[in-house]
Each structure stands twice: as C-alpha cells, then as structure tokens.
C-alpha positions as a printed NumPy array, in Angstrom:
array([[ 47.239,  13.731, -17.174],
       [ 46.973,  17.624, -17.633],
       [ 49.186,  19.723, -14.989],
       [ 47.562,  22.239, -12.84 ],
       [ 48.394,  25.584, -13.134],
       [ 47.633,  28.462, -11.476],
       [ 48.761,  32.321, -11.464],
       [ 51.03 ,  33.362,  -8.888],
       [ 47.312,  35.945,  -7.238],
       [ 45.664,  32.427,  -7.583],
       [ 48.353,  30.408,  -5.869],
       [ 48.828,  32.033,  -3.062],
       [ 46.123,  32.233,  -2.384],
       [ 45.184,  29.288,  -3.063],
       [ 47.917,  27.645,  -0.479],
       [ 48.269,  31.167,   2.215],
       [ 51.377,  32.032,   1.023],
       [ 52.596,  35.995,   0.414],
       [ 53.757,  36.351,  -2.838],
       [ 58.314,  37.271,  -1.765],
       [ 57.509,  33.694,  -0.829],
       [ 57.004,  32.159,  -3.95 ],
       [ 59.422,  33.726,  -5.312],
       [ 62.316,  32.79 ,  -3.441],
       [ 60.672,  29.43 ,  -3.486],
       [ 61.074,  29.864,  -7.176],
       [ 64.754,  30.905,  -7.221],
       [ 65.224,  28.324,  -5.561],
       [ 63.71 ,  25.527,  -8.042],
       [ 61.946,  23.978,  -5.125],
       [ 58.501,  25.13 ,  -7.442],
       [ 57.91 ,  23.911, -11.073],
       [ 56.774,  27.086, -13.132],
       [ 55.895,  28.004, -16.977],
       [ 55.89 ,  31.115, -19.062],
       [ 52.807,  31.662, -21.146],
       [ 53.853,  34.905, -22.792],
       [ 54.769,  37.03 , -20.189],
       [ 52.541,  35.101, -17.037],
       [ 54.395,  33.053, -15.396],
       [ 52.589,  30.056, -13.294],
       [ 53.257,  27.73 , -11.449],
       [ 52.617,  23.991, -11.73 ],
       [ 50.493,  22.256,  -8.563],
       [ 52.413,  18.954,  -8.609],
       [ 55.5  ,  20.938,  -8.31 ],
       [ 53.476,  22.759,  -5.549],
       [ 51.449,  19.951,  -3.553],
       [ 55.621,  18.259,  -3.141],
       [ 56.796,  21.799,  -1.279],
       [ 54.209,  23.074,   0.969],
       [ 52.544,  20.333,   1.333],
       [ 55.27 ,  16.753,   1.711],
       [ 52.811,  15.163,  -0.93 ],
       [ 54.483,  12.469,  -3.011],
       [ 53.556,  12.14 ,  -7.282]])
C-alpha cells in the first residue's frame, strides 16, 4: 500500500484546519510527516487517525 502525502496548504483545505493548528499537531508528534527536499508532506493515514479518529 502506498502512502498518500499532502502538502500543508492542500492538507489545510481538505481537512478544514489552519496552518497554525497543523504545525501544533506536527510538533506534538500527532501528525507524521516526511520531507522531500525543503517541502514537508503530511502522511494521510496519520491525518485520518489524528483528525477523524479512524483506525489504520
């Protein structure tokens, strides 16, 4: 299974949260991210767990 990755701006639009909240979740370790070059991408599975309460 391939992970779906979201840039932060797209993530904010899809999940209806602000950038400040996204960075708070990243710093708290709630959202898993990967870096590609200078860009930080959010792993969709961790977003669903954190924001929607889904079980992976």
